[in-house]
Coordinates of C-alpha atoms in Angstrom, one line a residue:
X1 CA -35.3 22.2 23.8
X2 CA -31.8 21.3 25.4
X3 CA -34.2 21.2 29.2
X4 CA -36.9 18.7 27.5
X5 CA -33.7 16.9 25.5
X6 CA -31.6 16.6 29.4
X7 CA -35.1 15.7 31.2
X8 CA -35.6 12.9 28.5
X9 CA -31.7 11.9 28.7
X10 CA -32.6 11.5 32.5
X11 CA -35.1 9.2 32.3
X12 CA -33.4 7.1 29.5
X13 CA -34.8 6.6 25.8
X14 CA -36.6 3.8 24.2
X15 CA -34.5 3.5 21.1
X16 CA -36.0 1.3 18.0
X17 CA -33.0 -0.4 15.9
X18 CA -33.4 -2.0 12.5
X19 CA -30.1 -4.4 13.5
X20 CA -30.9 -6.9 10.3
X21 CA -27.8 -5.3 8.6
X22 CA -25.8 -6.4 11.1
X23 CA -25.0 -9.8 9.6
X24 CA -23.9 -7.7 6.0
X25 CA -20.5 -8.8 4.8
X26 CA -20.2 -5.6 3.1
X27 CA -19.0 -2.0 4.2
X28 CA -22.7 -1.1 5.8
X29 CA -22.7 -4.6 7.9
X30 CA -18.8 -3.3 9.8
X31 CA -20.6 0.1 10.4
X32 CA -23.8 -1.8 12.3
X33 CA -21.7 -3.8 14.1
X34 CA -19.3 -0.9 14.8
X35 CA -21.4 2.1 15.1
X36 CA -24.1 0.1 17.0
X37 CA -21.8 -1.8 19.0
X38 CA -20.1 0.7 20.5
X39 CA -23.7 2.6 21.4
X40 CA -24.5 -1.0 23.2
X41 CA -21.1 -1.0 24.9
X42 CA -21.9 2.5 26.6
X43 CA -25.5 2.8 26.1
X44 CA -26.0 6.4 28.4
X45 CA -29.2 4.7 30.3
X46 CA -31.1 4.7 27.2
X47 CA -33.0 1.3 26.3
X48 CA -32.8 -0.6 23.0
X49 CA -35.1 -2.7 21.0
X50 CA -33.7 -4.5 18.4
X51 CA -35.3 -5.7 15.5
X52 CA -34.0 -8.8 13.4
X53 CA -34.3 -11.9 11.5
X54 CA -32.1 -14.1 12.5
X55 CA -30.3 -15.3 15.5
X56 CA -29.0 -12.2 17.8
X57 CA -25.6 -12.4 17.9
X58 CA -24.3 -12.6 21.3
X59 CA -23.2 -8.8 21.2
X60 CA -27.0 -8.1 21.5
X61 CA -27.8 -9.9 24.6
X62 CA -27.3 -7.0 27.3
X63 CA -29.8 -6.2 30.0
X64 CA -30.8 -2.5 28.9
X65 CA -31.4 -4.5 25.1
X66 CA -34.5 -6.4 23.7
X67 CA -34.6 -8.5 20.9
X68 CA -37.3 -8.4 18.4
X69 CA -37.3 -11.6 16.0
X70 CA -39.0 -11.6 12.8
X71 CA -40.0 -14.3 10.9
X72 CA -39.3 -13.7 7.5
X73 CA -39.2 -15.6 4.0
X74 CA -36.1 -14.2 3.0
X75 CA -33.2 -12.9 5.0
X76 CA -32.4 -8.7 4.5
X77 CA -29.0 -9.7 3.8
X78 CA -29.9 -11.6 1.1
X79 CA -33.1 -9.6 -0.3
X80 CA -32.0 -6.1 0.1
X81 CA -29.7 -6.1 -2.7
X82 CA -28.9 -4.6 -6.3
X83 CA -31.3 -7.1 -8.5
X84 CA -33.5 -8.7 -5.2
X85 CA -36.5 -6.9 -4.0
X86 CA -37.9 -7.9 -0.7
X87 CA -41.4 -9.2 0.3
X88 CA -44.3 -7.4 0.8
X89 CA -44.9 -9.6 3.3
X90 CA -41.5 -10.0 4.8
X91 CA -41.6 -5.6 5.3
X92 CA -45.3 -6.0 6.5
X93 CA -44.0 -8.0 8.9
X94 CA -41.2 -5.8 10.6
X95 CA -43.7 -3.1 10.4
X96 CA -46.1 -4.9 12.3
X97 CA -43.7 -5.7 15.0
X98 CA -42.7 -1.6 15.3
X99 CA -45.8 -1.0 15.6
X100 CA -47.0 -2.6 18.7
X101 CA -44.0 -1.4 21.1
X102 CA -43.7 2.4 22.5
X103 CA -40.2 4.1 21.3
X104 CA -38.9 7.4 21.5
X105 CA -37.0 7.4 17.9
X106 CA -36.0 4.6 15.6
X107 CA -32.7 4.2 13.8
X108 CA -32.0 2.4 10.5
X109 CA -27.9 2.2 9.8
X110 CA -28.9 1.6 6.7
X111 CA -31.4 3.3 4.0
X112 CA -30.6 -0.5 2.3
X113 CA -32.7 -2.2 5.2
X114 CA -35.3 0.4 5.1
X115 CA -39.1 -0.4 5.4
X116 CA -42.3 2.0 6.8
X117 CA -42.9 2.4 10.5
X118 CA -45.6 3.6 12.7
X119 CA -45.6 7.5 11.9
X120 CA -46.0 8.9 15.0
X121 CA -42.0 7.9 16.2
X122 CA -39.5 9.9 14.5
X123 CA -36.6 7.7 12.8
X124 CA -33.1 8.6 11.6
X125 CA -31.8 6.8 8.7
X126 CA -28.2 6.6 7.9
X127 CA -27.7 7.2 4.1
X128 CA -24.0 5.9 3.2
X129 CA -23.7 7.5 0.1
X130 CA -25.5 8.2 -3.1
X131 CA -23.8 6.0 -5.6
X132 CA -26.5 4.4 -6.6
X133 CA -28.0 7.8 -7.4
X134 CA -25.0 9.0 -9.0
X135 CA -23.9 5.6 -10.9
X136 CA -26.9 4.3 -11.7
X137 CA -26.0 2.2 -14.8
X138 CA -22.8 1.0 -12.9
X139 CA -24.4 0.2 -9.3
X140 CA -28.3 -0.8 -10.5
X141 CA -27.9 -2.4 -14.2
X142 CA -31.0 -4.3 -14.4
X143 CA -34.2 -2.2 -14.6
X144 CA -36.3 -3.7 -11.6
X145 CA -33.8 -3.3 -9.4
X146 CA -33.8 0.4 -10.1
X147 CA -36.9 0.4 -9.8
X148 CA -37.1 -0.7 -6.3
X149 CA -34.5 1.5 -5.1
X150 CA -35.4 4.6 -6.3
X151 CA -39.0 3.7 -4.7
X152 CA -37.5 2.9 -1.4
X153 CA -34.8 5.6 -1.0
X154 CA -37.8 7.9 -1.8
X155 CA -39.9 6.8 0.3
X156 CA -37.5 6.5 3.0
X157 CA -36.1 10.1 2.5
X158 CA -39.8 11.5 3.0
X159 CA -40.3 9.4 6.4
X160 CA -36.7 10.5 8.0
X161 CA -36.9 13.0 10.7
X162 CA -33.3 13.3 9.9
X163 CA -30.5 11.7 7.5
X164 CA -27.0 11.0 8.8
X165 CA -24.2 10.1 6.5
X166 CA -20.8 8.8 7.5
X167 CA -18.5 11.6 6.0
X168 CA -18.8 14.9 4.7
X169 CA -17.8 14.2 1.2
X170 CA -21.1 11.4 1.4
X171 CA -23.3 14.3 3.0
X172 CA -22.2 16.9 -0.1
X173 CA -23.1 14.1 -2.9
X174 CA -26.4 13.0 -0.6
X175 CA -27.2 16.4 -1.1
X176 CA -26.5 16.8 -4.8
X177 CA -28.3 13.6 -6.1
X178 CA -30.8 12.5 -3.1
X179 CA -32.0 16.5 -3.1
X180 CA -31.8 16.5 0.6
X181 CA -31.3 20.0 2.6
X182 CA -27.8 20.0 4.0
X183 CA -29.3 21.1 7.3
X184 CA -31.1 17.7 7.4
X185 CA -28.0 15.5 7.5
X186 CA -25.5 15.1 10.2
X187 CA -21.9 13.3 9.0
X188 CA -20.4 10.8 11.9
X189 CA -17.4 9.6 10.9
X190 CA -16.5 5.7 10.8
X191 CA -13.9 3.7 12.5
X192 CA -11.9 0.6 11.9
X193 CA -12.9 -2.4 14.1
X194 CA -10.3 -3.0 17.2
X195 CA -9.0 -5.9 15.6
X196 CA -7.4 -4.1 12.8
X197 CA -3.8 -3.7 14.3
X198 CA -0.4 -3.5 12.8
X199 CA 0.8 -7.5 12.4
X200 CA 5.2 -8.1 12.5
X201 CA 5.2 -11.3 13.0
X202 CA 6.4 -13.1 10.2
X203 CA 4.5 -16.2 10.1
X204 CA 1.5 -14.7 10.7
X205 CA 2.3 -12.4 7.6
X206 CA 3.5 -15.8 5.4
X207 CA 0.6 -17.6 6.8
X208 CA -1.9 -15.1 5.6
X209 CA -0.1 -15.2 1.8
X210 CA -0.4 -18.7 1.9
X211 CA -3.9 -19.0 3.0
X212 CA -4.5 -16.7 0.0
X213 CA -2.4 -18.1 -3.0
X214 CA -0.5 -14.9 -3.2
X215 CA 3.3 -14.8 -3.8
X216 CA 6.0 -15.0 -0.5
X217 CA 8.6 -13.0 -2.3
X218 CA 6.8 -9.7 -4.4
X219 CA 5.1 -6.3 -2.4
X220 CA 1.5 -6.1 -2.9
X221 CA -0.8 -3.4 -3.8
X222 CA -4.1 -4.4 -2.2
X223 CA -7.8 -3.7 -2.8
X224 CA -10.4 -5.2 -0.7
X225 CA -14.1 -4.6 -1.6
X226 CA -16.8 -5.4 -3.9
X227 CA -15.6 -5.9 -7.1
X228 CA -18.2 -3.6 -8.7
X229 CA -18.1 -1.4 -11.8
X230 CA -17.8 2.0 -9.5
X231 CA -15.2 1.0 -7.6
X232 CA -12.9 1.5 -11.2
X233 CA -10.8 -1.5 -10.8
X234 CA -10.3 -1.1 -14.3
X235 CA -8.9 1.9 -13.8
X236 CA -6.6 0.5 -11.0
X237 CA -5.1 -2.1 -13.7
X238 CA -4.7 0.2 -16.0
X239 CA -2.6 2.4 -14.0
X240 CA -0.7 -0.5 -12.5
X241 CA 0.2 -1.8 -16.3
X242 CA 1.4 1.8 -16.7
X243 CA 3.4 2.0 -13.4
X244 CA 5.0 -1.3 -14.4
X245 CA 6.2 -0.5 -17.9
X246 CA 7.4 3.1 -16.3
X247 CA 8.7 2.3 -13.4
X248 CA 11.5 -0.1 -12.6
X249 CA 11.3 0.0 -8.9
X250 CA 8.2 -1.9 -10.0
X251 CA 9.7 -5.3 -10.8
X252 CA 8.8 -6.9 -7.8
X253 CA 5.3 -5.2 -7.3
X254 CA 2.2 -7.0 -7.9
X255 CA -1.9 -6.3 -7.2
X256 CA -4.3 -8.2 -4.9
X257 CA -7.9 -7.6 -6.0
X258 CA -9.5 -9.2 -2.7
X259 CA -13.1 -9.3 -2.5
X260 CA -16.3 -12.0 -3.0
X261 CA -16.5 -12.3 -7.2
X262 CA -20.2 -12.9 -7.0
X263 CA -20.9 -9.2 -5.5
X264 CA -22.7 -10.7 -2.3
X265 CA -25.6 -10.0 -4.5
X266 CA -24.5 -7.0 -5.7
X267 CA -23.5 -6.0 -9.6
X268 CA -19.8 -7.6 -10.6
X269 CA -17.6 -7.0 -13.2
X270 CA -15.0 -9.6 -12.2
X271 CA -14.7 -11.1 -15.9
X272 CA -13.7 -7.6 -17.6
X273 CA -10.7 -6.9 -14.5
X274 CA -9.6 -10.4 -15.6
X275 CA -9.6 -9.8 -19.3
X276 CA -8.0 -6.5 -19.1
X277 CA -5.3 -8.0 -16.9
X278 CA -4.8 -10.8 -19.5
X279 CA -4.6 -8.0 -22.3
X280 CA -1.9 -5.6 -20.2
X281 CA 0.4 -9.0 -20.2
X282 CA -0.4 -8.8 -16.4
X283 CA -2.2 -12.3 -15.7
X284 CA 0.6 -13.7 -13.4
X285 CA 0.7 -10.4 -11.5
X286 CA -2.9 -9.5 -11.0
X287 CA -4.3 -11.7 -8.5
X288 CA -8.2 -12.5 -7.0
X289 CA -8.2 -14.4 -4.0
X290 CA -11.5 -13.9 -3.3
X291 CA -13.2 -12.9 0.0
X292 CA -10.7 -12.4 2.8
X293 CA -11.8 -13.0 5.8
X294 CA -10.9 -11.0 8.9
X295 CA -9.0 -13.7 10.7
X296 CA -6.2 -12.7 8.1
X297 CA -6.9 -9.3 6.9
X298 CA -5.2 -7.4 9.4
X299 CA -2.1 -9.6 8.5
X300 CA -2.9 -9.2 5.1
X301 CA -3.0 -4.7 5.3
X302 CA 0.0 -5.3 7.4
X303 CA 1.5 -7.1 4.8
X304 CA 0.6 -4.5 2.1
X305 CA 3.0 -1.8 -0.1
X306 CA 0.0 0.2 0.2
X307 CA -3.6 -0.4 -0.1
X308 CA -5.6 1.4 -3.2
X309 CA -9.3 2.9 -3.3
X310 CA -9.9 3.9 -6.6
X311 CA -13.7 4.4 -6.5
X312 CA -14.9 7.1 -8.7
X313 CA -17.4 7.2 -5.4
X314 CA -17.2 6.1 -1.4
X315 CA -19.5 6.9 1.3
X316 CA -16.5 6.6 4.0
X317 CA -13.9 3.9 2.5
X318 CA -14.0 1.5 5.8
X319 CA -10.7 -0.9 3.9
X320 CA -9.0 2.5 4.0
X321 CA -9.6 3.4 7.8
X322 CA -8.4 -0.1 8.1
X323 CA -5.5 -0.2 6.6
X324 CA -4.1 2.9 8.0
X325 CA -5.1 1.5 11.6
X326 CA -2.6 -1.2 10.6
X327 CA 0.2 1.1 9.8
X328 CA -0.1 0.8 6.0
X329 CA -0.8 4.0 3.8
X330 CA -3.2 4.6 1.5
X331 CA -3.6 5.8 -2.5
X332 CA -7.1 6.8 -3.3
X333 CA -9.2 9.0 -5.7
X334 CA -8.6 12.5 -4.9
X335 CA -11.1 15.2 -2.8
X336 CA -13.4 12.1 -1.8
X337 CA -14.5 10.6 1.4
X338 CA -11.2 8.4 1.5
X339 CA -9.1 11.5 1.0
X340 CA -11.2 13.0 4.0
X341 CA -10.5 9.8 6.3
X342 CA -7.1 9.2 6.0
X343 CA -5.8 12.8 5.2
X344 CA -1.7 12.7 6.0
X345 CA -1.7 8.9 5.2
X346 CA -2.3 8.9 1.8
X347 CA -1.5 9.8 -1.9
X348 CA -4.5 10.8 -4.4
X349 CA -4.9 10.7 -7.7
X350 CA -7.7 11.3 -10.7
X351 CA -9.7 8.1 -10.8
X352 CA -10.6 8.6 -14.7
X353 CA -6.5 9.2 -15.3
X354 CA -4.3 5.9 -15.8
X355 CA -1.0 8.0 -15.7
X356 CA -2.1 9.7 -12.4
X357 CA -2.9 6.5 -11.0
X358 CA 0.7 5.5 -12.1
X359 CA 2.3 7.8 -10.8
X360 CA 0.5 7.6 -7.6
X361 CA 1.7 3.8 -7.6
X362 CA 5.4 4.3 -8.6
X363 CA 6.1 7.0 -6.5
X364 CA 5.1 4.7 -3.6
X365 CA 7.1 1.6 -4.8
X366 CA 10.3 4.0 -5.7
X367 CA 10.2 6.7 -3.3
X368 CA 11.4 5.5 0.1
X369 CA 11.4 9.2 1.9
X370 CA 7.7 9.4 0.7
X371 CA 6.8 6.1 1.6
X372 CA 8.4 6.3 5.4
X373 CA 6.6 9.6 6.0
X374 CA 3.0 8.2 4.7
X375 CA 3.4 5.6 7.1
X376 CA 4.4 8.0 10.2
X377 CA 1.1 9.3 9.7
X378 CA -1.3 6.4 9.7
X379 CA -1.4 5.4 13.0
X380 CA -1.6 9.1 14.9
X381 CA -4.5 9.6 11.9
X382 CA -5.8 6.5 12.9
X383 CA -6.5 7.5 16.6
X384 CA -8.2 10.6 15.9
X385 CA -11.1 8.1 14.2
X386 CA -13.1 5.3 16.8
X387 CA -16.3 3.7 17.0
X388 CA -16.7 5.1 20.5
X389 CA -16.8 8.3 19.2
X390 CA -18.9 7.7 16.5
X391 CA -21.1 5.8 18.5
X392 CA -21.3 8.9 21.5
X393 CA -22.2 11.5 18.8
X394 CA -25.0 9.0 17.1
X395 CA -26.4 9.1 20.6
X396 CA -26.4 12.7 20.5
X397 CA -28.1 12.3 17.2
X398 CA -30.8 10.3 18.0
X399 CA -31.0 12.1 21.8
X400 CA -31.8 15.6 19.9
X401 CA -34.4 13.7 17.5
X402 CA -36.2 11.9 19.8
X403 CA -39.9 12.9 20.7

């Protein structure tokens, strides 16, 4: 096998990409754009065919890379999400364009994106996580979308030559709820984009603040995400409301709950995190400026106390990679992916325990000795995880699958 797999390597692969994620807002659109990026940047001598339906972004437009657009009704990004269902005719019409070119193997970075492809070419899909598996109610609330997704990933599952998942803490609940041999999945870690860097200048740090509507003078906790039920924001206020009445280091500490309040078309709970801040007494302290875009969200991590992933679930926890690549430690949910990817960098705590996340939260805002060590470790952590390594050992992936 490794003689066939060097002899093909010689001559170069014909690699099919579905690259319509790649214009996702969310955590699965930074890994396209990563993960795929970095196998365009260095792509061995292998060819790429990339299949999308919009305008390739410039990134695309290589001379080992061909560009596949097709013409859709409705774009994936806005289809392919919790309560959308896409066309019949829109994934009848990316299978049609698979079908008539020659590949060796044929990538989807996302299960999300998925639709059926000539048989005889082996594919690797990457499964993020199984949340939706594992929180259904939370994730999928509405019964057609459930529907859909349990069809797809189904369907998908049963066409995949191979799975690969983005950590090993994704790959063990992939496993447990998707009922997929452990053999059959391969976990490539994630990366923070290169633009995530440590920010000290001081106007770039008040300009970001300003841009946002948060306070000059207080230290922030910070979230970014999806403001969805499973990422137990809830949770989060809760244990900042304890911290605060506990903890009187935690006068001047105040929470950032950055991220789009209409889901990017996935399930929100935005009104309940606002009541519940309301309730705690919290209102002025608990702030949601919305989507942040990443001209300022390095500043903004910079900027950061700490940044906190409370997910009762994450695939990989990209905000947390992030974060730590800008110097700034992390407190998460204990023995998950996040826990997994930023190791020495971070505190944990029991998502479903409000005192635990407390006390998570006032030992960073009163414990300088712990503080200054969490952030000695982010950046050395932060090394150990790039996109061109990721990127290399998908190639590897896909060289060992291929026909």
């Amino acid at each position: 096998g490794e003689r066939l797999r060097r002899m093909a390597v010689g001559k170069g692969l014909t690699i099919g990409v579905d690259a319509t994620t790649w214009w996702n807002k969310r955590g699965f659109g930074r890994f396209t754009r990563g993960q795929l990026g970095a196998m365009l940047a260095e792509p061995r001598n292998h060819r790429f065919i990339l299949f999308v339906d919009q305008e390739p972004d410039e990134e695309m437009i290589r001379p080992h890379v061909e560009v596949v657009r097709v013409e859709t009704s409705v774009k994936v990004t806005e289809s392919a999400v919790a309560n959308g269902s896409r066309k019949l005719g829109d994934l009848l019409a990316f299978r049609r364009a698979t079908f008539g070119r020659p590949m060796d193997i044929f990538w989807f970075p996302a299960v999300y994106s998925w639709y059926p492809i000539n048989r005889n070419v082996p594919s690797v899909i990457t499964f993020h996580d199984a949340i939706a598996e594992r929180f259904t109610g939370l994730v999928l609330p509405q019964l057609r979308g459930r529907l859909f997704w349990h069809l797809k990933t189904w369907l998908a599952k049963r066409s995949a030559l191979h799975i690969a998942s983005v950590s090993d803490a994704a790959r063990d609940e992939i496993v447990r709820y998707l009922h997929i041999p452990k053999e059959k999945i391969t976990a490539i870690l994630e990366a923070a984009d290169a633009r995530f860097q440590r920010v000290d200048d001081p106007r770039q740090l008040q300009a970001a603040r300003e841009q946002l509507g948060l306070p000059l003078d207080r230290r922030l906790i910070v979230f970014v995400g999806g403001l969805a039920p499973h990422k137990n924001l809830a949770g989060l206020i809760r244990g900042f409301a304890a911290a605060v009445s506990e903890t009187p280091a935690m006068d001047d500490v105040d929470l950032v709950l950055a991220g789009d309040p209409k889901g990017d078309g996935f399930h929100s709970n935005v009104e309940e995190l606002h009541a519940l801040a309301r309730s705690a007494g919290l209102s002025s302290r608990v702030h949601f400026p919305g989507f942040v875009p990443d001209t300022i969200l390095p500043a903004l991590y910079s900027d950061a106390l700490t940044v906190a992933m409370p997910a009762f679930s994450e695939g990989f926890g990209l905000p947390a990679a992030e974060a730590i690549a800008c110097g700034t430690p992390v407190i998460a949910t204990a023995g998950g992916a996040v826990a997994e990817v930023v190791a020495g960098a971070g505190l944990f705590f029991d998502p479903h325990n409000a005192a635990d996340i407390a006390r998570a939260i006032g030992l960073i805002a009163s414990d300088k000795a712990t503080l200054t060590l969490l952030k000695e470790n982010c950046l050395p952590r932060s090394a150990e995880l790039s996109w061109a390594r990721s990127g290399s050992q998908m190639h590897d992936l896909l060289e060992a699958c291929a026909r």
